[in-house]
Amino acid sequence: MFVNDTVFAFLLLSQICFGFIGNSFLFILYLYTLLNQSHLKKPIGWIFTQLTLVNVLTIMFVLIPESMHSFGVRHFMDDVGCKAVLYVYRVPRGLSICTTSLLSTFQAITICPNSSRWAWLKFKLYTCIFPYSLFFWIINMLIYINIIGTVGASTNFTMLGQGYCHVYCETKYIGFQDSSSFISSIVIRDLLFVVLMIWTSIYMVILLYRHHRRTQHLHNTSISSQTSPEYKATRTILVLVSVFVFFYCLNNFMTFYLLYRPEKNSRLEKISGILSSCYPTIFPFILMKNNKIFSLFTFRLQRRQIPCLKENRMVNLTCPTSFCNRGVSITI
């Protein structure tokens, strides 16, 4: 048991390190670009900024309690801590699906042809991002307000019976009507945004396929080999959406299984926590691959290092006095 807990702890810590550093770096980079680099500012940057913030909150408020429990800390949170941690975790988790759906919809409208019936929405995208983001925050905060009154610190680590159970928290009391309305609101929200993500993803795949077929008819290989930035971004977003849907559905299945399982299992709870943090952990590294802002940042960083390397090289090639006096010459 000790070996398994240690393995879980180091796995959770690795997710915390990579996920926190990657998302924090992208959050600062996007925020700096939006505030100071007006020529690189794009509406989609606000969506990525919110996603990185949501990912940081998810990673920290899910994995830190799980890792503390794996290291043997048995009483890490009281009733107030449980309410705060679970609420702050669940709200960003709901925001993740809403914002990812917004990202997929935004990109689908961006690359749609001007002859499409959705082309008129292109001119409204710039003004719709902030209101929709604010609406997502409000609706998710209202959905999960139920947690504050029904969750408290766990008094029995081998709790029996149906209900939500965290490594440090458990459901104290929830009526059948409240439980049904709470679960129904979550299921309706998930179905709505997952269906929207799948629909917009299929639409983008069709557009990419048509674009690929058009480029095949071009005789000039130098032109046909080039891909527009919009379509590169679309491929990246399709990968993000696919990974998100996979891990989100897998984690939801695990969550509902644990919710209605007669006997609670802390090991399954840890696995559920790892699954819920897989997408936030790998998100920044998928985004960095074909990201213009990140590429420009690394390019500027390399340009700053080149003068230093040249200066060091000149210093190293300077002939020392002892060598020059002996008639020794240095050649490249």
CSV table of C-alpha atoms in Angstrom, one decimal:
chain,number,residue,atom,x,y,z
A,1,MET,CA,0.0,0.0,0.0
A,2,PHE,CA,2.9,2.4,0.9
A,3,VAL,CA,4.6,1.7,-2.5
A,4,ASN,CA,1.4,2.4,-4.4
A,5,ASP,CA,0.7,5.6,-2.5
A,6,THR,CA,4.3,6.8,-3.2
A,7,VAL,CA,3.9,6.0,-6.9
A,8,PHE,CA,0.6,7.9,-7.0
A,9,ALA,CA,2.2,10.8,-5.1
A,10,PHE,CA,5.1,11.2,-7.5
A,11,LEU,CA,2.7,10.9,-10.5
A,12,LEU,CA,0.5,13.6,-9.1
A,13,LEU,CA,3.5,15.8,-8.3
A,14,SER,CA,4.8,15.4,-11.9
A,15,GLN,CA,1.4,16.5,-13.2
A,16,ILE,CA,1.4,19.5,-10.9
A,17,CYS,CA,4.9,20.6,-12.0
A,18,PHE,CA,4.4,20.2,-15.7
A,19,GLY,CA,0.8,21.4,-15.8
A,20,PHE,CA,1.3,24.4,-13.5
A,21,ILE,CA,4.5,25.6,-15.2
A,22,GLY,CA,3.2,25.1,-18.8
A,23,ASN,CA,-0.2,26.8,-18.2
A,24,SER,CA,1.3,29.6,-16.0
A,25,PHE,CA,3.9,30.4,-18.7
A,26,LEU,CA,1.2,30.5,-21.5
A,27,PHE,CA,-1.1,32.6,-19.2
A,28,ILE,CA,1.6,35.2,-18.6
A,29,LEU,CA,2.6,35.2,-22.3
A,30,TYR,CA,-0.9,35.7,-23.6
A,31,LEU,CA,-1.8,38.3,-20.9
A,32,TYR,CA,1.4,40.3,-21.7
A,33,THR,CA,0.6,40.0,-25.5
A,34,LEU,CA,-3.0,41.2,-25.0
A,35,LEU,CA,-2.0,44.1,-22.8
A,36,ASN,CA,1.3,45.3,-24.5
A,37,GLN,CA,1.6,43.8,-28.0
A,38,SER,CA,-1.3,45.3,-29.9
A,39,HIS,CA,-0.1,44.1,-33.3
A,40,LEU,CA,-0.3,40.4,-32.0
A,41,LYS,CA,-3.6,40.9,-30.2
A,42,LYS,CA,-6.3,38.5,-31.4
A,43,PRO,CA,-9.8,37.7,-30.0
A,44,ILE,CA,-8.9,34.1,-29.7
A,45,GLY,CA,-6.1,35.1,-27.3
A,46,TRP,CA,-8.7,35.9,-24.6
A,47,ILE,CA,-10.1,32.4,-24.9
A,48,PHE,CA,-6.7,30.9,-24.5
A,49,THR,CA,-5.9,33.1,-21.5
A,50,GLN,CA,-9.1,32.0,-19.8
A,51,LEU,CA,-8.4,28.3,-20.6
A,52,THR,CA,-4.9,28.5,-19.1
A,53,LEU,CA,-6.2,30.1,-16.0
A,54,VAL,CA,-8.9,27.5,-15.7
A,55,ASN,CA,-6.3,24.8,-16.1
A,56,VAL,CA,-4.1,26.2,-13.4
A,57,LEU,CA,-7.0,26.2,-10.9
A,58,THR,CA,-8.1,22.7,-11.9
A,59,ILE,CA,-4.6,21.3,-11.4
A,60,MET,CA,-3.9,23.0,-8.1
A,61,PHE,CA,-7.2,22.3,-6.4
A,62,VAL,CA,-7.5,18.7,-7.6
A,63,LEU,CA,-4.0,17.3,-7.4
A,64,ILE,CA,-2.6,19.0,-4.2
A,65,PRO,CA,-5.2,17.4,-1.9
A,66,GLU,CA,-4.7,14.0,-3.7
A,67,SER,CA,-0.9,14.2,-3.4
A,68,MET,CA,-1.1,15.2,0.3
A,69,HIS,CA,-3.3,12.1,0.9
A,70,SER,CA,-0.8,9.9,-1.0
A,71,PHE,CA,2.0,11.1,1.3
A,72,GLY,CA,-0.1,10.0,4.3
A,73,VAL,CA,-1.6,13.3,5.5
A,74,ARG,CA,-5.0,12.2,6.9
A,75,HIS,CA,-6.5,15.4,8.1
A,76,PHE,CA,-5.7,18.1,5.6
A,77,MET,CA,-9.0,20.0,5.3
A,78,ASP,CA,-11.9,20.8,7.5
A,79,ASP,CA,-15.5,21.5,6.5
A,80,VAL,CA,-14.7,25.0,5.3
A,81,GLY,CA,-11.7,23.8,3.4
A,82,CYS,CA,-13.7,21.1,1.7
A,83,LYS,CA,-16.4,23.5,0.6
A,84,ALA,CA,-13.9,26.0,-0.8
A,85,VAL,CA,-11.6,23.5,-2.5
A,86,LEU,CA,-14.4,21.4,-4.2
A,87,TYR,CA,-16.3,24.6,-5.2
A,88,VAL,CA,-13.2,26.2,-6.7
A,89,TYR,CA,-12.3,22.9,-8.5
A,90,ARG,CA,-15.8,22.2,-9.9
A,91,VAL,CA,-16.4,25.7,-11.3
A,92,PRO,CA,-13.2,25.8,-13.4
A,93,ARG,CA,-14.0,22.2,-14.5
A,94,GLY,CA,-17.4,23.4,-15.8
A,95,LEU,CA,-15.7,26.4,-17.3
A,96,SER,CA,-13.3,24.2,-19.2
A,97,ILE,CA,-16.0,22.5,-21.2
A,98,CYS,CA,-17.8,25.7,-21.9
A,99,THR,CA,-14.7,27.6,-23.0
A,100,THR,CA,-13.3,24.7,-25.1
A,101,SER,CA,-16.7,24.7,-26.9
A,102,LEU,CA,-16.5,28.4,-27.4
A,103,LEU,CA,-12.9,27.9,-28.8
A,104,SER,CA,-14.1,25.3,-31.3
A,105,THR,CA,-17.1,27.4,-32.3
A,106,PHE,CA,-14.9,30.5,-32.7
A,107,GLN,CA,-12.5,28.7,-35.0
A,108,ALA,CA,-15.2,27.1,-37.1
A,109,ILE,CA,-16.8,30.5,-37.8
A,110,THR,CA,-13.4,32.0,-38.5
A,111,ILE,CA,-12.4,29.6,-41.2
A,112,CYS,CA,-15.9,29.2,-42.8
A,113,PRO,CA,-16.1,30.6,-46.4
A,114,ASN,CA,-17.7,33.9,-47.0
A,115,SER,CA,-20.5,32.2,-48.9
A,116,SER,CA,-21.5,30.2,-45.9
A,117,ARG,CA,-24.7,30.9,-43.9
A,118,TRP,CA,-22.5,31.5,-40.8
A,119,ALA,CA,-20.3,34.1,-42.4
A,120,TRP,CA,-22.2,37.0,-41.0
A,121,LEU,CA,-21.2,35.9,-37.5
A,122,LYS,CA,-17.5,36.7,-38.2
A,123,PHE,CA,-18.2,40.4,-37.6
A,124,LYS,CA,-19.8,39.7,-34.3
A,125,LEU,CA,-17.1,37.4,-32.9
A,126,TYR,CA,-15.0,40.2,-31.5
A,127,THR,CA,-17.8,41.6,-29.3
A,128,CYS,CA,-19.2,38.2,-28.2
A,129,ILE,CA,-16.2,36.6,-26.5
A,130,PHE,CA,-16.3,38.6,-23.2
A,131,PRO,CA,-20.1,38.4,-22.7
A,132,TYR,CA,-20.1,34.7,-23.3
A,133,SER,CA,-17.1,34.2,-21.0
A,134,LEU,CA,-18.9,36.2,-18.3
A,135,PHE,CA,-22.1,34.1,-18.8
A,136,PHE,CA,-20.1,30.9,-18.5
A,137,TRP,CA,-18.6,32.0,-15.1
A,138,ILE,CA,-22.0,33.0,-13.8
A,139,ILE,CA,-23.9,29.8,-14.9
A,140,ASN,CA,-21.2,27.5,-13.5
A,141,MET,CA,-21.0,29.3,-10.2
A,142,LEU,CA,-24.8,28.9,-9.9
A,143,ILE,CA,-24.8,25.2,-10.8
A,144,TYR,CA,-22.2,24.3,-8.2
A,145,ILE,CA,-23.5,26.5,-5.4
A,146,ASN,CA,-25.1,23.3,-4.2
A,147,ILE,CA,-21.7,22.0,-3.1
A,148,ILE,CA,-21.4,24.6,-0.3
A,149,GLY,CA,-24.4,23.3,1.6
A,150,THR,CA,-24.0,19.6,1.0
A,151,VAL,CA,-20.2,18.8,1.4
A,152,GLY,CA,-18.1,18.6,4.5
A,153,ALA,CA,-15.0,17.0,5.9
A,154,SER,CA,-14.9,13.2,5.8
A,155,THR,CA,-15.1,11.5,9.1
A,156,ASN,CA,-14.8,7.9,7.8
A,157,PHE,CA,-12.3,7.0,5.1
A,158,THR,CA,-14.1,3.8,4.3
A,159,MET,CA,-17.5,5.4,3.9
A,160,LEU,CA,-20.4,3.2,2.7
A,161,GLY,CA,-23.4,4.3,0.7
A,162,GLN,CA,-24.1,6.4,-2.3
A,163,GLY,CA,-23.0,9.9,-2.6
A,164,TYR,CA,-20.0,12.0,-3.4
A,165,CYS,CA,-16.8,11.2,-1.6
A,166,HIS,CA,-13.4,12.9,-1.9
A,167,VAL,CA,-10.2,11.8,-0.1
A,168,TYR,CA,-10.9,14.4,2.5
A,169,CYS,CA,-14.6,15.3,1.9
A,170,GLU,CA,-17.9,13.6,1.6
A,171,THR,CA,-21.6,14.4,1.0
A,172,LYS,CA,-23.2,15.2,4.3
A,173,TYR,CA,-26.8,15.4,3.2
A,174,ILE,CA,-28.6,15.9,-0.1
A,175,GLY,CA,-32.3,15.3,-0.8
A,176,PHE,CA,-33.5,13.3,-3.8
A,177,GLN,CA,-35.0,16.3,-5.5
A,178,ASP,CA,-31.9,18.4,-5.0
A,179,SER,CA,-29.7,15.6,-6.2
A,180,SER,CA,-31.8,15.1,-9.3
A,181,SER,CA,-31.9,18.7,-10.2
A,182,PHE,CA,-28.1,19.1,-9.6
A,183,ILE,CA,-27.2,16.1,-11.7
A,184,SER,CA,-29.7,17.0,-14.4
A,185,SER,CA,-28.2,20.5,-14.8
A,186,ILE,CA,-24.7,19.1,-15.1
A,187,VAL,CA,-25.8,16.4,-17.7
A,188,ILE,CA,-27.7,19.0,-19.8
A,189,ARG,CA,-24.8,21.4,-19.8
A,190,ASP,CA,-22.3,18.6,-20.7
A,191,LEU,CA,-24.5,17.2,-23.5
A,192,LEU,CA,-25.1,20.7,-24.9
A,193,PHE,CA,-21.5,21.7,-25.1
A,194,VAL,CA,-20.1,18.3,-26.1
A,195,VAL,CA,-22.5,18.1,-29.0
A,196,LEU,CA,-21.6,21.7,-30.0
A,197,MET,CA,-17.9,20.8,-29.9
A,198,ILE,CA,-18.4,17.6,-32.0
A,199,TRP,CA,-20.6,19.4,-34.5
A,200,THR,CA,-18.1,22.3,-35.0
A,201,SER,CA,-15.2,19.8,-35.1
A,202,ILE,CA,-16.9,17.8,-37.9
A,203,TYR,CA,-17.6,21.0,-39.8
A,204,MET,CA,-13.9,22.0,-39.5
A,205,VAL,CA,-12.7,18.6,-40.6
A,206,ILE,CA,-14.9,18.9,-43.7
A,207,LEU,CA,-13.5,22.4,-44.5
A,208,LEU,CA,-9.9,21.1,-44.0
A,209,TYR,CA,-10.7,18.1,-46.3
A,210,ARG,CA,-12.0,20.5,-49.0
A,211,HIS,CA,-9.0,22.8,-48.6
A,212,HIS,CA,-6.7,19.8,-49.0
A,213,ARG,CA,-8.4,18.7,-52.2
A,214,ARG,CA,-8.1,22.2,-53.6
A,215,THR,CA,-4.4,22.4,-52.9
A,216,GLN,CA,-3.8,19.0,-54.6
A,217,HIS,CA,-4.9,20.5,-57.9
A,218,LEU,CA,-2.3,23.2,-57.8
A,219,HIS,CA,0.7,22.4,-60.0
A,220,ASN,CA,3.2,24.6,-58.3
A,221,THR,CA,4.6,22.5,-55.4
A,222,SER,CA,5.9,25.6,-53.6
A,223,ILE,CA,2.4,26.9,-53.3
A,224,SER,CA,0.7,23.6,-52.6
A,225,SER,CA,3.1,22.9,-49.8
A,226,GLN,CA,2.2,26.0,-47.9
A,227,THR,CA,-0.5,26.0,-45.3
A,228,SER,CA,-2.3,29.1,-44.0
A,229,PRO,CA,-2.0,30.0,-40.3
A,230,GLU,CA,-5.7,29.6,-39.9
A,231,TYR,CA,-5.7,26.0,-41.0
A,232,LYS,CA,-2.6,25.3,-38.8
A,233,ALA,CA,-4.5,26.7,-35.9
A,234,THR,CA,-7.6,24.7,-36.8
A,235,ARG,CA,-5.6,21.4,-36.7
A,236,THR,CA,-4.3,22.3,-33.3
A,237,ILE,CA,-7.8,23.2,-32.0
A,238,LEU,CA,-9.1,19.9,-33.4
A,239,VAL,CA,-6.4,18.0,-31.5
A,240,LEU,CA,-7.3,20.0,-28.3
A,241,VAL,CA,-11.0,19.3,-28.7
A,242,SER,CA,-10.4,15.5,-29.3
A,243,VAL,CA,-8.2,15.1,-26.3
A,244,PHE,CA,-10.6,17.1,-24.2
A,245,VAL,CA,-13.7,15.1,-25.2
A,246,PHE,CA,-11.8,11.8,-24.6
A,247,PHE,CA,-10.6,12.6,-21.1
A,248,TYR,CA,-13.8,14.5,-20.1
A,249,CYS,CA,-16.0,11.6,-21.0
A,250,LEU,CA,-13.7,9.1,-19.3
A,251,ASN,CA,-13.5,11.2,-16.1
A,252,ASN,CA,-17.3,11.7,-16.1
A,253,PHE,CA,-17.8,7.9,-16.4
A,254,MET,CA,-15.5,7.4,-13.4
A,255,THR,CA,-17.2,10.1,-11.4
A,256,PHE,CA,-20.7,8.7,-11.8
A,257,TYR,CA,-19.4,5.2,-11.1
A,258,LEU,CA,-17.9,6.4,-7.8
A,259,LEU,CA,-21.0,8.4,-7.0
A,260,TYR,CA,-23.3,5.4,-7.1
A,261,ARG,CA,-20.8,2.8,-5.9
A,262,PRO,CA,-21.8,1.3,-2.5
A,263,GLU,CA,-18.3,1.3,-1.1
A,264,LYS,CA,-15.9,4.1,-1.7
A,265,ASN,CA,-12.3,3.5,-2.8
A,266,SER,CA,-9.6,6.1,-2.3
A,267,ARG,CA,-7.4,4.5,-5.0
A,268,LEU,CA,-10.2,5.0,-7.6
A,269,GLU,CA,-10.6,8.6,-6.4
A,270,LYS,CA,-6.9,9.2,-7.1
A,271,ILE,CA,-7.3,7.7,-10.6
A,272,SER,CA,-10.3,10.0,-11.2
A,273,GLY,CA,-8.2,13.0,-10.1
A,274,ILE,CA,-5.4,12.0,-12.4
A,275,LEU,CA,-7.8,11.7,-15.3
A,276,SER,CA,-9.5,15.0,-14.6
A,277,SER,CA,-6.0,16.7,-14.7
A,278,CYS,CA,-4.6,15.0,-17.8
A,279,TYR,CA,-6.1,17.4,-20.3
A,280,PRO,CA,-5.1,20.6,-18.3
A,281,THR,CA,-1.6,19.1,-18.0
A,282,ILE,CA,-1.0,18.4,-21.7
A,283,PHE,CA,-3.0,21.4,-23.0
A,284,PRO,CA,-0.1,23.9,-23.0
A,285,PHE,CA,2.3,21.6,-24.8
A,286,ILE,CA,-0.2,20.9,-27.6
A,287,LEU,CA,-0.8,24.6,-27.9
A,288,MET,CA,2.9,25.5,-28.0
A,289,LYS,CA,3.6,23.3,-31.0
A,290,ASN,CA,2.0,25.6,-33.7
A,291,ASN,CA,1.6,28.8,-31.7
A,292,LYS,CA,2.7,32.1,-33.3
A,293,ILE,CA,3.1,34.0,-30.0
A,294,PHE,CA,5.2,31.2,-28.5
A,295,SER,CA,7.3,30.9,-31.7
A,296,LEU,CA,7.9,34.6,-31.7
A,297,PHE,CA,8.9,34.5,-28.0
A,298,THR,CA,11.5,31.8,-28.6
A,299,PHE,CA,12.8,33.6,-31.7
A,300,ARG,CA,13.3,36.8,-29.7
A,301,LEU,CA,15.0,34.8,-26.9
A,302,GLN,CA,17.4,33.2,-29.4
A,303,ARG,CA,18.2,36.6,-30.9
A,304,ARG,CA,19.1,38.0,-27.5
A,305,GLN,CA,21.4,35.0,-26.9
A,306,ILE,CA,23.3,35.4,-30.2
A,307,PRO,CA,25.2,38.7,-29.2
A,308,CYS,CA,26.2,37.1,-25.9
A,309,LEU,CA,27.5,34.0,-27.8
A,310,LYS,CA,29.4,36.2,-30.2
A,311,GLU,CA,30.9,38.3,-27.4
A,312,ASN,CA,32.0,35.1,-25.5
A,313,ARG,CA,33.5,33.8,-28.7
A,314,MET,CA,35.5,37.0,-29.3
A,315,VAL,CA,36.8,36.8,-25.7
A,316,ASN,CA,37.8,33.2,-26.1
A,317,LEU,CA,39.6,34.0,-29.4
A,318,THR,CA,41.6,36.9,-27.9
A,319,CYS,CA,45.3,35.9,-27.9
A,320,PRO,CA,46.6,35.8,-24.3
A,321,THR,CA,49.8,37.8,-23.6
A,322,SER,CA,51.8,34.7,-22.7
A,323,PHE,CA,50.9,33.0,-26.0
A,324,CYS,CA,51.5,36.1,-28.2
A,325,ASN,CA,54.9,36.6,-26.6
A,326,ARG,CA,55.8,33.1,-27.6
A,327,GLY,CA,54.7,33.7,-31.2
A,328,VAL,CA,51.8,31.4,-31.1
A,329,SER,CA,48.9,32.3,-33.5
A,330,ILE,CA,45.3,31.3,-33.2
A,331,THR,CA,43.3,30.5,-36.3
A,332,ILE,CA,39.7,29.6,-36.9
